Coordinates of C-alpha atoms and ligand atoms in Angstrom, one line a residue:
M1 CA 31.6 -20.4 0.7
K2 CA 28.0 -21.7 1.1
K3 CA 26.6 -22.8 -2.3
V4 CA 22.9 -22.8 -3.3
A5 CA 20.9 -22.8 -6.4
I6 CA 18.7 -19.9 -5.5
A7 CA 19.2 -17.2 -2.8
V8 CA 16.2 -15.0 -1.9
I9 CA 17.0 -11.7 -0.1
G10 CA 14.1 -10.8 2.2
A11 CA 11.6 -13.1 4.0
G12 CA 8.5 -10.9 3.4
A13 CA 5.4 -11.5 1.4
S14 CA 7.1 -11.7 -2.0
G15 CA 10.3 -13.4 -0.8
L16 CA 8.6 -16.3 1.0
M17 CA 6.3 -16.8 -2.0
A18 CA 9.3 -16.8 -4.4
A19 CA 11.2 -19.3 -2.2
I20 CA 8.2 -21.6 -2.1
S21 CA 7.5 -21.6 -5.8
A22 CA 11.2 -22.1 -6.6
A23 CA 11.8 -24.8 -4.1
Q24 CA 8.7 -26.7 -5.2
I25 CA 10.0 -26.9 -8.8
L26 CA 13.6 -27.8 -7.7
A27 CA 12.3 -30.5 -5.4
K28 CA 10.4 -32.1 -8.3
E29 CA 13.6 -32.1 -10.2
K30 CA 15.2 -34.0 -7.3
R31 CA 17.1 -31.0 -6.2
P32 CA 15.7 -30.4 -2.7
G33 CA 17.3 -28.1 -0.1
Q34 CA 18.7 -25.7 -2.8
V35 CA 16.8 -22.5 -1.8
L36 CA 18.1 -20.2 0.9
V37 CA 16.3 -17.1 2.2
L38 CA 18.3 -14.4 3.9
E39 CA 16.3 -12.1 6.2
A40 CA 17.6 -9.0 7.9
G41 CA 15.1 -9.1 10.7
K42 CA 14.8 -11.4 13.7
K43 CA 11.8 -13.2 12.2
P44 CA 10.3 -13.9 8.8
G45 CA 7.1 -12.1 7.6
R46 CA 7.1 -9.3 10.1
K47 CA 5.3 -6.8 7.9
L48 CA 2.9 -9.5 6.7
L49 CA 1.9 -10.1 10.4
A50 CA 0.8 -6.5 10.6
T51 CA -1.3 -6.4 7.4
G52 CA -5.0 -5.8 7.4
N53 CA -5.0 -4.9 11.1
G54 CA -3.7 -8.4 11.8
R55 CA -6.2 -10.0 9.5
C56 CA -4.1 -9.9 6.2
N57 CA -6.2 -8.7 3.3
L58 CA -4.1 -10.9 1.0
T59 CA -5.7 -10.2 -2.4
N60 CA -8.8 -8.7 -4.0
Q61 CA -11.2 -10.2 -6.5
Q62 CA -10.4 -7.1 -8.7
A63 CA -6.7 -7.5 -8.4
G64 CA -6.3 -8.7 -11.9
D65 CA -7.4 -5.2 -13.1
W66 CA -4.4 -3.0 -13.8
L67 CA -6.5 0.2 -13.2
H68 CA -6.2 -0.5 -9.4
Y69 CA -2.5 0.1 -9.6
H70 CA -0.3 3.2 -10.0
G71 CA 3.1 3.8 -11.4
D72 CA 4.2 1.6 -14.4
R73 CA 0.8 -0.2 -14.4
E74 CA 0.5 -0.8 -18.1
Q75 CA 3.6 -2.9 -18.0
A76 CA 2.2 -4.8 -15.0
K77 CA -0.6 -6.3 -17.0
S78 CA 1.2 -9.5 -18.0
V79 CA 2.0 -10.2 -14.3
L80 CA -1.6 -9.7 -13.3
Q81 CA -2.7 -11.9 -16.2
A82 CA -0.2 -14.6 -15.3
C83 CA -1.3 -14.6 -11.7
P84 CA -4.9 -13.4 -11.3
P85 CA -6.6 -13.5 -7.9
A86 CA -8.4 -16.8 -8.5
L87 CA -5.1 -18.5 -9.2
L88 CA -3.5 -16.9 -6.2
R89 CA -6.4 -18.1 -4.0
R90 CA -6.0 -21.6 -5.4
R91 CA -2.3 -21.6 -4.6
F92 CA -3.1 -20.6 -1.0
Q93 CA -5.8 -23.3 -0.9
E94 CA -3.3 -25.9 -2.1
M95 CA -1.0 -24.8 0.7
G96 CA -3.9 -25.4 3.1
L97 CA -5.0 -21.8 3.6
W98 CA -8.7 -21.2 3.1
T99 CA -9.7 -17.7 2.1
R100 CA -13.0 -15.8 2.1
E101 CA -14.2 -12.8 0.1
E102 CA -15.6 -9.8 2.1
S103 CA -16.9 -6.4 1.0
E104 CA -15.5 -4.7 -2.1
G105 CA -13.8 -7.9 -3.2
R106 CA -11.3 -8.0 -0.3
V107 CA -10.0 -11.5 0.4
Y108 CA -8.9 -12.6 3.9
P109 CA -7.9 -15.9 5.4
R110 CA -10.9 -17.7 6.8
G111 CA -9.4 -17.7 10.2
E112 CA -9.0 -13.9 9.9
Q113 CA -5.4 -14.1 11.1
A114 CA -2.3 -12.7 9.3
A115 CA -0.4 -15.1 11.6
A116 CA -2.1 -18.0 9.8
V117 CA -0.8 -16.8 6.5
V118 CA 2.8 -16.6 7.8
Q119 CA 2.4 -19.9 9.5
L120 CA 1.3 -21.7 6.3
L121 CA 4.0 -20.0 4.2
L122 CA 6.6 -21.2 6.8
M123 CA 5.1 -24.7 6.8
Q124 CA 5.4 -24.8 3.0
G125 CA 9.0 -23.6 3.4
R126 CA 9.8 -26.6 5.7
R127 CA 7.9 -29.0 3.4
W128 CA 10.1 -28.0 0.5
Q129 CA 13.3 -27.8 2.6
I130 CA 13.8 -24.1 2.3
E131 CA 16.5 -22.7 4.7
I132 CA 15.6 -19.3 6.2
L133 CA 18.5 -17.5 7.9
C134 CA 17.2 -14.5 10.0
E135 CA 19.4 -11.6 11.3
S136 CA 21.2 -11.9 8.0
P137 CA 21.1 -8.5 6.3
V138 CA 22.7 -8.8 2.9
E139 CA 25.1 -5.9 2.5
S140 CA 26.6 -6.7 -0.9
L141 CA 25.7 -8.5 -4.1
R142 CA 28.2 -9.1 -6.9
Q143 CA 28.3 -11.1 -10.1
N144 CA 30.9 -13.9 -10.2
G145 CA 30.9 -15.3 -13.7
R146 CA 27.3 -16.6 -14.2
D147 CA 26.8 -16.9 -10.4
W148 CA 26.2 -14.3 -7.7
V149 CA 28.0 -13.7 -4.4
L150 CA 26.1 -12.4 -1.4
T151 CA 27.7 -11.2 1.8
C152 CA 26.2 -10.6 5.2
P153 CA 28.3 -9.1 8.0
G154 CA 30.1 -11.8 10.1
Q155 CA 28.8 -14.7 7.9
E156 CA 30.2 -17.0 5.3
P157 CA 29.5 -15.6 1.8
V158 CA 26.9 -17.3 -0.3
L159 CA 27.4 -18.3 -3.9
A160 CA 24.0 -18.6 -5.7
S161 CA 23.2 -19.4 -9.4
R162 CA 20.1 -17.2 -9.2
V163 CA 19.2 -14.4 -6.8
I164 CA 15.7 -13.0 -6.0
L165 CA 15.7 -9.6 -4.6
A166 CA 12.7 -9.3 -2.3
C167 CA 13.7 -6.5 0.0
G168 CA 10.5 -4.4 -0.2
S169 CA 10.5 -0.7 0.2
P170 CA 11.2 2.0 2.9
A171 CA 7.5 1.9 4.0
A172 CA 7.0 1.0 7.7
P173 CA 10.7 0.9 8.8
H174 CA 9.8 -0.5 12.2
L175 CA 8.6 -3.6 10.3
G176 CA 11.7 -4.0 8.3
G177 CA 11.1 -1.4 5.5
S178 CA 14.2 -0.1 3.8
S179 CA 15.7 0.9 0.5
A180 CA 18.2 -1.9 0.7
G181 CA 17.0 -3.4 -2.6
L182 CA 18.1 -0.4 -4.7
A183 CA 21.4 -0.1 -2.7
L184 CA 22.2 -3.8 -3.4
L185 CA 21.6 -3.2 -7.2
Q186 CA 24.2 -0.5 -6.9
T187 CA 26.7 -2.8 -5.1
A188 CA 26.2 -5.2 -8.0
G189 CA 27.3 -2.5 -10.4
I190 CA 23.9 -2.5 -12.2
D191 CA 23.3 0.9 -13.7
I192 CA 19.9 2.0 -12.6
N193 CA 20.6 5.7 -13.2
G194 CA 17.4 7.4 -14.5
Q195 CA 15.5 4.1 -14.0
V196 CA 14.2 4.8 -10.6
Q197 CA 11.2 6.9 -9.5
P198 CA 12.0 8.3 -6.1
F199 CA 10.4 6.3 -3.3
R200 CA 7.7 8.2 -1.5
P201 CA 5.1 7.3 1.2
G202 CA 1.9 5.7 -0.1
L203 CA -1.3 4.6 1.6
V204 CA -0.6 7.0 4.3
P205 CA -2.5 9.9 6.1
V206 CA -2.5 13.3 4.5
R207 CA -0.9 16.1 6.5
V208 CA -2.9 19.4 6.6
S209 CA -2.3 22.8 8.1
G210 CA -4.4 24.8 10.5
Q211 CA -5.2 25.3 14.1
R212 CA -8.5 23.6 13.6
M213 CA -6.7 20.2 13.8
T214 CA -6.1 20.5 17.5
A215 CA -9.9 20.7 18.1
L216 CA -10.7 17.9 15.7
K217 CA -8.0 15.5 17.0
G218 CA -9.4 12.1 17.8
M219 CA -12.7 12.7 15.9
R220 CA -14.1 10.4 13.2
C221 CA -16.9 10.9 10.8
K222 CA -18.1 9.6 7.4
G223 CA -18.1 11.8 4.3
D224 CA -16.8 12.3 0.7
V225 CA -13.3 13.7 0.3
S226 CA -12.3 15.6 -2.8
L227 CA -8.7 16.4 -3.6
L228 CA -8.4 19.7 -5.4
A229 CA -5.2 20.8 -7.3
D230 CA -5.0 24.5 -7.8
G231 CA -8.8 24.6 -7.1
E232 CA -9.7 21.9 -9.6
G233 CA -11.2 18.6 -8.4
I234 CA -8.9 15.7 -9.4
A235 CA -10.0 12.7 -7.3
R236 CA -12.8 11.9 -4.9
E237 CA -13.2 9.1 -2.3
S238 CA -15.9 8.2 0.3
G239 CA -15.6 6.6 3.7
E240 CA -14.6 7.2 7.3
I241 CA -12.4 10.2 8.0
Q242 CA -10.2 10.2 11.1
F243 CA -8.7 13.4 12.4
T244 CA -5.3 13.4 14.0
E245 CA -3.3 16.4 15.4
E246 CA -1.8 17.1 12.0
A247 CA -3.5 14.9 9.4
L248 CA -6.6 13.4 7.9
S249 CA -6.5 9.6 7.9
G250 CA -8.7 6.7 6.9
I251 CA -8.9 4.5 3.9
C252 CA -10.4 7.2 1.7
L253 CA -7.4 9.5 2.5
F254 CA -5.0 6.6 1.9
Q255 CA -6.4 6.2 -1.6
L256 CA -5.7 9.8 -2.4
S257 CA -2.3 9.9 -0.8
H258 CA -0.3 8.7 -3.9
L259 CA -1.3 11.9 -5.6
V260 CA -0.2 14.0 -2.6
S261 CA 3.2 12.3 -2.3
E262 CA 3.8 12.9 -6.1
W263 CA 3.0 16.6 -5.5
E264 CA 5.1 16.8 -2.4
T265 CA 8.2 15.1 -4.0
M266 CA 8.0 16.3 -7.6
G267 CA 5.6 19.3 -7.6
T268 CA 3.3 17.5 -10.0
V269 CA 0.0 15.7 -9.9
N270 CA -0.6 13.0 -12.6
G271 CA 2.5 14.5 -14.3
K272 CA 1.1 18.1 -14.4
R273 CA 2.7 20.9 -12.4
K274 CA 0.5 22.1 -9.5
K275 CA 1.0 24.8 -6.9
A276 CA -1.4 23.9 -4.1
L277 CA -3.5 21.0 -3.0
T278 CA -6.7 21.2 -0.9
L279 CA -8.9 18.6 0.7
S280 CA -12.5 19.4 0.6
V281 CA -14.7 17.3 2.8
D282 CA -18.5 16.9 2.2
L283 CA -19.7 16.0 5.7
L284 CA -23.3 15.4 4.5
P285 CA -22.9 13.9 1.1
D286 CA -26.5 12.6 0.9
I287 CA -28.1 15.9 1.8
K288 CA -28.5 18.9 -0.5
E289 CA -27.1 22.3 0.6
E290 CA -30.6 23.9 0.4
M291 CA -32.0 21.3 2.8
I292 CA -29.1 22.0 5.2
L293 CA -29.9 25.7 5.0
S294 CA -33.6 25.3 5.8
Y295 CA -32.7 23.0 8.6
L296 CA -30.3 25.6 10.1
M297 CA -33.0 28.3 9.8
R298 CA -35.4 26.1 11.7
R299 CA -32.7 25.3 14.4
C300 CA -32.1 29.1 14.9
R301 CA -35.9 29.5 15.6
T302 CA -36.1 26.5 17.9
Y303 CA -33.0 27.1 20.0
P304 CA -32.2 30.8 20.0
K305 CA -30.6 30.7 23.5
E306 CA -28.1 28.1 22.5
P307 CA -24.6 29.0 21.3
A308 CA -24.4 29.1 17.5
E309 CA -21.6 26.5 17.5
E310 CA -24.3 23.9 18.5
L311 CA -26.3 24.5 15.3
L312 CA -25.1 21.3 13.8
A313 CA -25.4 19.2 17.0
G314 CA -27.4 16.0 16.2
V315 CA -26.6 16.3 12.5
M316 CA -23.0 15.2 12.5
N317 CA -20.2 14.5 15.0
L318 CA -20.6 17.1 17.7
R319 CA -17.0 18.4 17.7
V320 CA -16.8 18.4 13.9
G321 CA -20.1 20.3 13.7
Q322 CA -18.7 22.9 16.2
E323 CA -15.6 23.4 14.1
V324 CA -17.7 23.8 10.9
V325 CA -19.6 26.7 12.6
R326 CA -16.4 28.2 14.1
S327 CA -14.7 28.1 10.7
V328 CA -17.4 30.6 9.5
L329 CA -18.2 32.6 12.7
G330 CA -14.8 32.5 14.5
K331 CA -15.1 33.5 18.2
E332 CA -18.7 34.6 17.8
A333 CA -19.6 30.9 17.5
A334 CA -19.7 30.7 21.3
Q335 CA -22.4 33.4 21.5
P336 CA -26.1 32.5 21.7
V337 CA -27.9 32.4 18.3
G338 CA -30.3 35.2 19.6
N339 CA -31.6 37.6 17.0
R340 CA -28.3 37.9 15.1
K341 CA -28.3 37.6 11.4
L342 CA -26.0 34.6 11.0
P343 CA -24.4 33.7 7.6
L344 CA -26.4 30.5 7.5
P345 CA -25.9 29.9 3.7
E346 CA -22.2 30.0 4.3
I347 CA -22.5 27.5 7.2
A348 CA -24.6 25.2 5.0
H349 CA -22.0 25.6 2.2
R350 CA -19.2 24.8 4.7
C351 CA -20.9 21.5 5.6
K352 CA -20.5 20.4 2.0
H353 CA -17.0 22.0 1.5
F354 CA -15.0 21.8 4.7
C355 CA -11.6 22.6 3.4
F356 CA -8.0 21.8 4.6
T357 CA -4.8 23.0 3.0
V358 CA -2.6 20.0 2.2
E359 CA 1.0 20.1 3.4
G360 CA 2.1 16.6 2.3
T361 CA 1.9 13.0 3.5
A362 CA 2.6 11.6 6.9
S363 CA 6.0 9.9 7.5
W364 CA 7.3 6.5 6.3
K365 CA 6.4 5.1 9.7
Q366 CA 2.7 5.5 8.9
A367 CA 3.0 4.5 5.3
Q368 CA 1.7 1.0 4.3
V369 CA 3.5 1.1 0.9
A370 CA 5.9 3.0 -1.1
C371 CA 5.1 4.8 -4.4
G372 CA 8.0 4.9 -6.8
G373 CA 10.8 2.4 -7.2
L374 CA 12.6 0.7 -10.1
R375 CA 10.9 1.2 -13.5
L376 CA 9.2 -1.9 -14.6
A377 CA 10.7 -1.5 -18.1
Q378 CA 13.9 -2.8 -16.4
A379 CA 12.3 -6.3 -16.1
H380 CA 11.3 -9.1 -18.4
V381 CA 7.7 -9.4 -17.3
P382 CA 6.2 -11.6 -16.1
S383 CA 9.4 -13.5 -15.0
M384 CA 10.7 -10.4 -13.2
E385 CA 14.3 -11.0 -14.3
L386 CA 16.3 -7.9 -14.7
K387 CA 17.1 -7.1 -18.3
R388 CA 20.5 -5.8 -17.3
A389 CA 21.4 -8.7 -15.0
P390 CA 20.5 -12.2 -16.2
G391 CA 20.0 -14.5 -13.2
L392 CA 18.8 -11.7 -10.9
Y393 CA 15.1 -11.3 -10.3
A394 CA 13.3 -8.7 -8.2
T395 CA 9.8 -8.8 -6.6
G396 CA 7.3 -6.9 -4.6
E397 CA 7.5 -3.3 -3.7
I398 CA 10.9 -2.5 -5.2
W399 CA 9.1 -2.0 -8.5
N400 CA 7.4 1.3 -9.4
I401 CA 4.0 -0.2 -8.8
N402 CA 1.7 0.5 -5.9
G403 CA -1.9 -0.6 -5.6
D404 CA -5.1 0.7 -4.1
C405 CA -6.0 -0.2 -0.5
G406 CA -7.8 -3.5 -0.3
G407 CA -5.4 -6.4 -1.0
F408 CA -3.8 -5.1 -4.2
N409 CA -0.3 -4.6 -2.8
L410 CA -0.1 -8.0 -1.3
H411 CA -1.4 -9.4 -4.5
W412 CA 1.4 -7.7 -6.4
A413 CA 3.9 -9.0 -3.9
F414 CA 2.7 -12.6 -3.9
A415 CA 2.2 -12.7 -7.7
T416 CA 5.6 -11.3 -8.6
G417 CA 7.2 -13.6 -5.9
W418 CA 5.5 -16.6 -7.3
L419 CA 6.4 -15.8 -10.9
A420 CA 10.0 -14.9 -10.2
G421 CA 10.5 -18.0 -8.1
E422 CA 9.1 -20.2 -10.8
A423 CA 11.1 -18.5 -13.6
A424 CA 14.4 -18.7 -11.6
A425 CA 13.9 -22.4 -10.8
R426 CA 12.8 -23.3 -14.4
S427 CA 15.9 -21.6 -15.8
L428 CA 18.0 -24.1 -13.8
C429 CA 16.0 -27.1 -15.0
P430 CA 16.5 -27.4 -18.8
R431 CA 13.6 -29.9 -19.2
R432 CA 11.2 -27.6 -17.4
K433 CA 12.4 -24.6 -19.2
K434 CA 11.5 -26.4 -22.5
E435 CA 8.1 -27.4 -21.0
R436 CA 7.4 -23.7 -20.3
N437 CA 8.4 -22.6 -23.7
Ligands
LIG1 C1 0.6 -1.8 8.6 C2 0.5 -2.3 7.2 C3 -0.6 -3.0 6.8 C4 -0.7 -3.5 5.5 N1 -1.9 -4.1 5.1 C5 -2.0 -4.6 3.9 C6 -3.1 -5.4 3.5 O1 -4.0 -5.7 4.3 N2 -3.2 -5.8 2.2 C7 -2.3 -5.5 1.3 O2 -2.4 -5.8 0.1 N3 -1.1 -4.8 1.6 C8 -1.0 -4.4 2.9 N4 0.2 -3.7 3.2 C9 1.3 -3.6 2.2 C10 2.0 -5.0 2.1 O3 2.4 -5.4 3.4 C11 3.3 -4.8 1.3 O4 2.9 -4.3 0.0 C12 4.1 -6.1 1.1 O5 4.4 -6.7 2.3 C13 5.3 -5.9 0.2 O6 6.0 -7.2 0.1 P1 7.5 -7.2 -0.2 O7 7.9 -8.7 -0.2 O8 7.8 -6.4 -1.4 O9 8.2 -6.5 1.1 P2 8.2 -6.9 2.7 O10 7.0 -7.7 3.0 O11 8.4 -5.6 3.3 O12 9.4 -7.8 2.8 C14 10.8 -7.3 2.6 C15 11.6 -8.1 3.6 O13 13.0 -7.9 3.2 C16 13.8 -7.8 4.4 N5 15.0 -7.1 4.0 C17 15.2 -5.8 3.6 N6 16.5 -5.5 3.3 C18 17.1 -6.7 3.5 C19 18.5 -7.1 3.3 N7 19.5 -6.2 2.9 N8 18.9 -8.4 3.6 C20 17.9 -9.3 4.0 N9 16.6 -8.9 4.2 C21 16.2 -7.7 3.9 C22 12.9 -7.0 5.3 O14 13.3 -7.2 6.7 C23 11.5 -7.6 5.0 O15 11.3 -8.7 5.9 C24 0.3 -3.3 4.5 C25 1.5 -2.7 5.0 C26 1.6 -2.2 6.3 C27 2.9 -1.6 6.7

């Protein structure tokens, strides 16, 4: 049996960070080469490489503010206090990764490459003699006295004094996403019944119904998007909206998607039962409805021979404008304006309230994160050690915490990874444990 001080399951954002912080402490205690990372995929950091469109939005200047998170966010406060963004940036700086702040507090590596983040994490790993075994999916975890035994198919079992579970969530399965973390807790006989919020897709496009989507497919425009639950506005975001065949996408939709996935899975929004959700898009947020109306009246006088569906040409995306008019006039939109008495107030109103019936979220494949997961009350925070399983720590997305778009999720992954690695290593070094106390 292979023996190590600390085994980390998963070489993603939180697992690599956990391994580094643990190995650094152990090396200073003259215990180098005692951290092993087991990764199911062919390479470490696969999801990390895809983050921020390949640029890796690794934290946010606002990431210390718990209001940017959802789920058990009140319990997450001590993690965010123990590892605020400035500290995380300093840790990266110490590793040799320079970072730069962009709009809305988003922080990226200076070289704008996610590959550089992975590279630096792996260089740190080599520096602190961390062993990373790829193509090693851990299939079972069980307690053996005060130690833990991990098994991977076809490999020698591993005996570890401490285990850090950093398996992530089912989001983006093509990049290694899975629910393996929860399954491993079950193999270890840890009772998590009633302690898990069902995983559901987060930061994901919102699926809507209606034939209109075929016409809008591929279009982009800017606007304000409101989410209505049973007709009542519950959240609003601004930004670019992208139309696909069956969904509305873009960062502003991602930000609303955690509410949609709660409704789709549990029938509630913010804990309150709701029957139907609607997205209402204000396509001209900076223009009052009366102004749009007087503009439409002028347009009818100027271009009476043009089809009514071109009334909004020049005002917004051409195809989107046509669909707005068609949503009011139907087939008659293709007829010239002529002397008809068109329902112009209704068209003006539709520009400010272009509505879509919500069906749910897009699939896990398109999700950047998972909402739901293990309740944070199950952990000692900020060490991330499981209350029911001393010596077992969990990091990253397995927890019932998901952040807004903009670097908050990687912040959570890196912060919990760092803190768990540190706590696990310190618990094995009596002198350092005392120092911490
Ligand atoms: C396309 C995309 C873009 C994103 N962009 C951003 C961004 O710019 N900023 C941001 O803050 N967040 C972003 N995110 C979210 C962010 O990537 C995640 O929140 C973060 O990676 C979660 O870290 P983690 O360590 O919990 O899990 P992961 O990074 O998913 O790592 C888990 C690892 O565990 C491995 N594993 C799973 N099961 C086992 C097993 N049984 N044995 C061994 N290994 C196992 C997996 O293969 C994987 O490598 C993005 C996500 C996606 C999909």
